[in-house]
């Protein structure tokens, strides 16, 4: 099996790689491109690192199939490099797709927002039914297929929280603060309702075509901000980029997710019901646009990436 691989995204247990060319193989059918989830430094990896990678593969296998989770195609464990093969989703991560939809010819309609939201909610409901907490719900953790269907990924934290304490994740969470629920920011135990908060932030990303949440708040000061405000405010250019009726319905759902107290957040079942209801009535012709070009450095700064470098974690 000859593979030419190119790295295109970082992921928690290794690297997601794109298979660029290959020979026909029973494991890798020629008409089916795949993601490869690759264990880095396999030759020098410790026994513990190998076991962790194989444990993640077993976790994915046990999780079972779901229409809104990437299909597990196979696992290479008998030779190096160790690999987990997942179905290819052509448009890759949702955040990059949202950025492309800021300008023609890529279009994102009101109905597509709610359709995608319903599919992500379905995947999250499936995880919760198995007593998992995703812990990493955001646009970068969602993959977009050719038909614009979406599938929830970023399951590394769910696996690691299954096998270790949540405090182990604090260093990594420093780069995800603006997507975390207040209880996570306060280092309190996560609940499934913590995923609901993050889902609201994901919806914010979707309706703004990839704007960072809490853009004017320093990530390290977010908890103090939320103690005063308790929820996420609408973006200043909301009415300029989004039709008023969509703004009212979309933002009301976001606020129902992003409530300070976990008990006050909408249930996942009710959230899915609301999204599906909006999906059936939403305009499939109204296209969302953002006129301001994407400034990657500005985005990273407002999203809080890199702030973790200012912290000493003991």
Tab-separated table of C-alpha atoms in Angstrom:
chain	number	residue	atom	x	y	z
A	1	UNK	CA	0.000	0.000	0.000
A	2	UNK	CA	1.671	3.209	-1.161
A	3	UNK	CA	0.427	6.437	0.372
A	4	UNK	CA	1.413	10.036	-0.175
A	5	UNK	CA	0.274	12.030	2.854
A	6	UNK	CA	-0.103	15.731	3.540
A	7	UNK	CA	-0.817	17.169	7.002
A	8	UNK	CA	-3.671	19.666	7.028
A	9	UNK	CA	-4.980	19.851	10.592
A	10	UNK	CA	-3.809	19.192	14.158
A	11	UNK	CA	-5.800	16.743	16.298
A	12	UNK	CA	-5.439	15.548	19.876
A	13	UNK	CA	-4.143	11.976	19.594
A	14	UNK	CA	-2.016	12.527	16.537
A	15	UNK	CA	-2.405	14.142	13.167
A	16	UNK	CA	-5.255	13.953	10.708
A	17	UNK	CA	-3.768	13.332	7.308
A	18	UNK	CA	-5.205	13.370	3.823
A	19	UNK	CA	-4.432	10.449	1.554
A	20	UNK	CA	-3.392	11.990	-1.738
A	21	UNK	CA	-2.622	8.902	-3.853
A	22	UNK	CA	-2.757	5.173	-3.323
A	23	UNK	CA	-2.904	1.731	-4.898
A	24	UNK	CA	-6.028	-0.382	-4.786
A	25	UNK	CA	-6.408	-2.248	-1.515
A	26	UNK	CA	-9.302	-4.095	0.165
A	27	UNK	CA	-8.929	-1.741	3.143
A	28	UNK	CA	-8.726	1.417	1.065
A	29	UNK	CA	-11.251	1.099	-1.806
A	30	UNK	CA	-10.167	3.207	-4.743
A	31	UNK	CA	-13.421	5.126	-4.983
A	32	UNK	CA	-13.413	6.141	-1.333
A	33	UNK	CA	-11.015	8.823	-0.135
A	34	UNK	CA	-10.254	8.678	3.563
A	35	UNK	CA	-8.972	10.632	6.482
A	36	UNK	CA	-6.021	8.974	8.149
A	37	UNK	CA	-5.647	9.537	11.862
A	38	UNK	CA	-1.938	8.987	12.263
A	39	UNK	CA	0.120	8.271	15.389
A	40	UNK	CA	3.115	10.639	15.282
A	41	UNK	CA	6.677	9.513	15.967
A	42	UNK	CA	5.475	5.909	15.904
A	43	UNK	CA	8.973	4.426	15.848
A	44	UNK	CA	9.998	6.283	18.992
A	45	UNK	CA	6.602	6.265	20.731
A	46	UNK	CA	6.517	4.850	24.229
A	47	UNK	CA	4.395	1.858	25.125
A	48	UNK	CA	2.039	4.229	26.938
A	49	UNK	CA	1.645	6.434	23.864
A	50	UNK	CA	0.947	3.446	21.653
A	51	UNK	CA	-1.577	2.123	24.156
A	52	UNK	CA	-3.309	5.505	24.266
A	53	UNK	CA	-3.584	5.588	20.473
A	54	UNK	CA	-4.922	2.043	20.312
A	55	UNK	CA	-7.295	2.844	23.159
A	56	UNK	CA	-8.684	5.738	21.131
A	57	UNK	CA	-9.166	3.426	18.154
A	58	UNK	CA	-11.036	0.989	20.395
A	59	UNK	CA	-13.128	3.870	21.745
A	60	UNK	CA	-14.186	4.822	18.207
A	61	UNK	CA	-15.009	1.210	17.412
A	62	UNK	CA	-17.121	0.809	20.548
A	63	UNK	CA	-18.888	4.088	19.885
A	64	UNK	CA	-20.599	2.496	16.919
A	65	UNK	CA	-21.962	4.072	13.728
A	66	UNK	CA	-24.131	7.174	13.616
A	67	UNK	CA	-25.201	9.206	10.552
A	68	UNK	CA	-23.651	12.374	11.984
A	69	UNK	CA	-20.345	10.878	13.153
A	70	UNK	CA	-17.503	10.105	10.694
A	71	UNK	CA	-17.485	6.477	9.560
A	72	UNK	CA	-14.657	4.351	10.914
A	73	UNK	CA	-13.224	2.435	7.931
A	74	UNK	CA	-10.366	0.583	9.548
A	75	UNK	CA	-7.373	0.614	11.873
A	76	UNK	CA	-3.740	-0.317	11.165
A	77	UNK	CA	-2.244	-1.837	14.324
A	78	UNK	CA	0.095	-4.618	13.135
A	79	UNK	CA	2.701	-2.364	11.523
A	80	UNK	CA	3.936	1.188	11.734
A	81	UNK	CA	2.771	3.812	11.261
A	82	UNK	CA	-0.320	3.161	13.356
A	83	UNK	CA	-3.353	4.604	11.596
A	84	UNK	CA	-7.081	5.082	12.018
A	85	UNK	CA	-8.915	5.483	8.694
A	86	UNK	CA	-12.083	7.576	8.591
A	87	UNK	CA	-14.307	8.576	5.710
A	88	UNK	CA	-13.272	11.674	3.808
A	89	UNK	CA	-15.518	14.735	4.097
A	90	UNK	CA	-14.711	16.936	1.153
A	91	UNK	CA	-15.080	20.405	2.672
A	92	UNK	CA	-13.139	19.463	5.802
A	93	UNK	CA	-13.715	21.511	8.965
A	94	UNK	CA	-16.783	23.708	9.318
A	95	UNK	CA	-14.878	26.820	10.418
A	96	UNK	CA	-12.844	26.931	7.205
A	97	UNK	CA	-16.021	26.258	5.222
A	98	UNK	CA	-17.815	29.157	6.930
A	99	UNK	CA	-14.954	31.456	6.029
A	100	UNK	CA	-15.179	30.395	2.385
A	101	UNK	CA	-18.925	31.092	2.436
A	102	UNK	CA	-18.305	34.754	3.207
A	103	UNK	CA	-17.884	35.319	-0.516
A	104	UNK	CA	-19.440	33.810	-3.648
A	105	UNK	CA	-19.598	31.205	-5.081
A	106	UNK	CA	-19.836	29.411	-1.725
A	107	UNK	CA	-23.302	30.004	-0.255
A	108	UNK	CA	-24.679	29.402	3.221
A	109	UNK	CA	-28.427	29.842	3.563
A	110	UNK	CA	-30.630	30.234	6.606
A	111	UNK	CA	-32.013	26.734	6.168
A	112	UNK	CA	-28.550	25.192	5.893
A	113	UNK	CA	-27.604	26.706	9.247
A	114	UNK	CA	-30.524	24.983	10.960
A	115	UNK	CA	-30.038	21.737	9.016
A	116	UNK	CA	-26.408	21.531	10.071
A	117	UNK	CA	-27.331	22.442	13.630
A	118	UNK	CA	-29.898	19.640	13.743
A	119	UNK	CA	-27.343	17.108	12.495
A	120	UNK	CA	-24.725	18.185	15.038
A	121	UNK	CA	-27.339	18.055	17.778
A	122	UNK	CA	-28.254	14.516	16.731
A	123	UNK	CA	-24.616	13.403	17.031
A	124	UNK	CA	-24.280	15.061	20.425
A	125	UNK	CA	-27.491	13.429	21.607
A	126	UNK	CA	-26.052	10.057	20.583
A	127	UNK	CA	-22.862	10.693	22.573
A	128	UNK	CA	-24.851	11.802	25.612
A	129	UNK	CA	-26.994	8.664	25.401
A	130	UNK	CA	-23.763	6.715	25.915
A	131	UNK	CA	-22.885	8.897	28.923
A	132	UNK	CA	-20.078	10.784	27.187
A	133	UNK	CA	-19.306	14.484	27.368
A	134	UNK	CA	-17.855	15.770	24.103
A	135	UNK	CA	-16.026	18.688	25.708
A	136	UNK	CA	-14.837	20.237	22.449
A	137	UNK	CA	-17.942	21.382	20.555
A	138	UNK	CA	-16.992	24.122	18.097
A	139	UNK	CA	-16.862	24.721	14.350
A	140	UNK	CA	-13.348	23.283	14.042
A	141	UNK	CA	-14.664	20.003	15.477
A	142	UNK	CA	-17.279	19.588	12.735
A	143	UNK	CA	-16.551	18.135	9.287
A	144	UNK	CA	-18.510	19.072	6.154
A	145	UNK	CA	-19.308	16.621	3.362
A	146	UNK	CA	-19.767	17.187	-0.356
A	147	UNK	CA	-23.553	17.374	0.057
A	148	UNK	CA	-23.092	19.880	2.939
A	149	UNK	CA	-24.101	17.336	5.544
A	150	UNK	CA	-22.005	17.673	8.691
A	151	UNK	CA	-20.479	15.214	11.139
A	152	UNK	CA	-19.217	15.854	14.647
A	153	UNK	CA	-15.569	15.039	15.278
A	154	UNK	CA	-12.979	16.216	17.827
A	155	UNK	CA	-13.645	13.172	20.028
A	156	UNK	CA	-10.203	13.026	21.597
A	157	UNK	CA	-11.287	14.903	24.707
A	158	UNK	CA	-14.314	12.651	25.158
A	159	UNK	CA	-11.974	9.655	25.090
A	160	UNK	CA	-9.406	11.182	27.423
A	161	UNK	CA	-12.048	12.243	29.917
A	162	UNK	CA	-13.260	8.668	29.880
A	163	UNK	CA	-9.826	7.423	30.896
A	164	UNK	CA	-8.458	10.290	33.039
A	165	UNK	CA	-9.479	13.289	35.127
A	166	UNK	CA	-10.708	16.477	33.479
A	167	UNK	CA	-7.953	18.479	35.193
A	168	UNK	CA	-5.422	16.799	32.900
A	169	UNK	CA	-6.955	18.748	30.006
A	170	UNK	CA	-6.409	22.195	31.520
A	171	UNK	CA	-3.335	23.110	29.474
A	172	UNK	CA	-5.128	22.343	26.227
A	173	UNK	CA	-8.325	23.982	27.399
A	174	UNK	CA	-6.459	27.268	27.781
A	175	UNK	CA	-6.686	27.559	24.001
A	176	UNK	CA	-10.408	26.756	23.980
A	177	UNK	CA	-11.630	29.070	26.720
A	178	UNK	CA	-14.025	31.062	24.554
A	179	UNK	CA	-15.944	27.881	23.722
A	180	UNK	CA	-16.074	26.559	27.282
A	181	UNK	CA	-18.982	26.808	29.692
A	182	UNK	CA	-18.521	28.919	32.847
A	183	UNK	CA	-18.171	25.817	35.021
A	184	UNK	CA	-15.303	24.624	32.819
A	185	UNK	CA	-13.615	28.020	33.086
A	186	UNK	CA	-13.960	27.743	36.859
A	187	UNK	CA	-12.366	24.262	36.757
A	188	UNK	CA	-15.518	22.653	38.062
A	189	UNK	CA	-16.618	19.198	36.856
A	190	UNK	CA	-18.076	19.204	33.364
A	191	UNK	CA	-21.652	18.133	32.756
A	192	UNK	CA	-23.455	17.215	29.578
A	193	UNK	CA	-25.059	20.652	29.815
A	194	UNK	CA	-21.541	22.075	29.369
A	195	UNK	CA	-21.767	20.787	25.796
A	196	UNK	CA	-25.022	22.744	25.400
A	197	UNK	CA	-23.217	26.003	26.200
A	198	UNK	CA	-20.508	25.177	23.664
A	199	UNK	CA	-23.211	24.269	21.136
A	200	UNK	CA	-24.569	27.799	21.514
A	201	UNK	CA	-21.113	29.207	20.767
A	202	UNK	CA	-20.934	26.921	17.723
A	203	UNK	CA	-24.248	28.334	16.484
A	204	UNK	CA	-22.789	31.819	16.992
A	205	UNK	CA	-19.881	30.831	14.747
A	206	UNK	CA	-22.292	29.523	12.136
A	207	UNK	CA	-24.637	32.504	11.931
A	208	UNK	CA	-21.685	34.927	11.784
A	209	UNK	CA	-19.847	32.826	9.179
A	210	UNK	CA	-16.901	32.133	11.435
A	211	UNK	CA	-16.555	35.150	13.702
A	212	UNK	CA	-14.737	34.450	16.999
A	213	UNK	CA	-16.971	34.469	20.091
A	214	UNK	CA	-16.553	37.251	22.659
A	215	UNK	CA	-14.274	39.163	20.248
A	216	UNK	CA	-13.683	42.118	22.564
A	217	UNK	CA	-12.947	40.060	25.683
A	218	UNK	CA	-9.497	38.737	26.562
A	219	UNK	CA	-9.793	34.973	26.967
A	220	UNK	CA	-8.149	35.015	30.383
A	221	UNK	CA	-10.829	37.483	31.577
A	222	UNK	CA	-13.809	35.640	30.104
A	223	UNK	CA	-15.001	34.072	33.355
A	224	UNK	CA	-15.095	37.452	35.097
A	225	UNK	CA	-16.972	38.897	32.125
A	226	UNK	CA	-19.559	36.117	32.218
A	227	UNK	CA	-20.057	36.611	35.937
A	228	UNK	CA	-21.336	40.085	35.063
A	229	UNK	CA	-23.122	39.432	31.753
A	230	UNK	CA	-24.077	35.724	32.106
A	231	UNK	CA	-24.423	35.052	28.359
A	232	UNK	CA	-23.035	35.923	24.928
A	233	UNK	CA	-23.992	39.207	23.309
A	234	UNK	CA	-24.994	39.492	19.689
A	235	UNK	CA	-22.178	40.622	17.376
A	236	UNK	CA	-22.172	44.340	16.512
A	237	UNK	CA	-22.681	43.702	12.772
A	238	UNK	CA	-25.415	41.089	13.224
A	239	UNK	CA	-28.204	43.076	11.564
A	240	UNK	CA	-25.937	44.066	8.666
A	241	UNK	CA	-25.095	40.500	7.639
A	242	UNK	CA	-28.172	38.540	8.655
A	243	UNK	CA	-31.871	39.126	7.920
A	244	UNK	CA	-33.795	40.402	10.943
A	245	UNK	CA	-36.162	37.423	11.194
A	246	UNK	CA	-33.229	35.019	11.116
A	247	UNK	CA	-31.395	37.098	13.696
A	248	UNK	CA	-34.339	36.919	16.084
A	249	UNK	CA	-34.788	33.153	15.800
A	250	UNK	CA	-31.089	32.265	15.645
A	251	UNK	CA	-29.979	34.468	18.490
A	252	UNK	CA	-32.830	33.309	20.740
A	253	UNK	CA	-31.618	29.712	20.347
A	254	UNK	CA	-28.026	30.764	21.052
A	255	UNK	CA	-29.107	32.500	24.265
A	256	UNK	CA	-31.138	29.473	25.359
A	257	UNK	CA	-27.909	27.442	25.191
A	258	UNK	CA	-25.619	30.026	26.770
A	259	UNK	CA	-27.159	30.439	30.203
A	260	UNK	CA	-24.904	30.877	33.243
A	261	UNK	CA	-26.547	28.159	35.306
A	262	UNK	CA	-26.416	24.685	33.721
A	263	UNK	CA	-29.959	23.970	34.904
A	264	UNK	CA	-31.237	27.005	32.979
A	265	UNK	CA	-29.876	25.839	29.629
A	266	UNK	CA	-32.195	24.315	27.079
A	267	UNK	CA	-32.268	20.520	27.072
A	268	UNK	CA	-30.656	18.819	24.100
A	269	UNK	CA	-33.956	17.247	23.054
A	270	UNK	CA	-35.678	20.648	23.108
A	271	UNK	CA	-32.750	22.234	21.276
A	272	UNK	CA	-32.974	19.678	18.472
A	273	UNK	CA	-36.732	20.194	18.289
A	274	UNK	CA	-36.264	23.972	17.948
A	275	UNK	CA	-33.590	23.597	15.287
A	276	UNK	CA	-35.693	21.152	13.277
A	277	UNK	CA	-38.711	23.432	13.521
A	278	UNK	CA	-36.684	26.394	12.258
A	279	UNK	CA	-35.198	24.210	9.525
A	280	UNK	CA	-38.613	23.456	8.042
A	281	UNK	CA	-39.664	27.113	7.971
A	282	UNK	CA	-36.337	28.824	7.174
A	283	UNK	CA	-35.639	30.547	3.878
A	284	UNK	CA	-33.500	28.370	1.601
A	285	UNK	CA	-32.816	31.269	-0.773
A	286	UNK	CA	-31.558	33.902	1.674
A	287	UNK	CA	-27.757	33.720	1.575
A	288	UNK	CA	-25.629	34.951	4.455
A	289	UNK	CA	-22.686	37.178	3.585
A	290	UNK	CA	-19.916	38.978	5.465
A	291	UNK	CA	-18.343	41.849	3.559
A	292	UNK	CA	-15.255	42.207	5.751
A	293	UNK	CA	-12.385	40.006	4.481
A	294	UNK	CA	-10.932	37.480	6.876
A	295	UNK	CA	-7.836	38.653	8.753
A	296	UNK	CA	-6.304	35.478	10.186
A	297	UNK	CA	-4.036	37.226	12.680
A	298	UNK	CA	-6.940	39.324	13.905
A	299	UNK	CA	-9.093	36.211	14.223
A	300	UNK	CA	-6.489	34.313	16.231
A	301	UNK	CA	-6.014	37.274	18.537
A	302	UNK	CA	-9.746	37.750	19.147
A	303	UNK	CA	-10.347	34.007	19.533
A	304	UNK	CA	-7.698	33.832	22.259
A	305	UNK	CA	-5.218	31.541	20.524
A	306	UNK	CA	-1.737	31.899	21.920
A	307	UNK	CA	-2.796	33.360	25.257
A	308	UNK	CA	-1.874	30.062	26.891
A	309	UNK	CA	1.769	30.976	26.258
A	310	UNK	CA	1.383	33.647	28.925
A	311	UNK	CA	0.512	31.100	31.610
A	312	UNK	CA	2.705	28.915	33.784
A	313	UNK	CA	0.806	25.711	34.512
A	314	UNK	CA	2.028	23.777	37.542
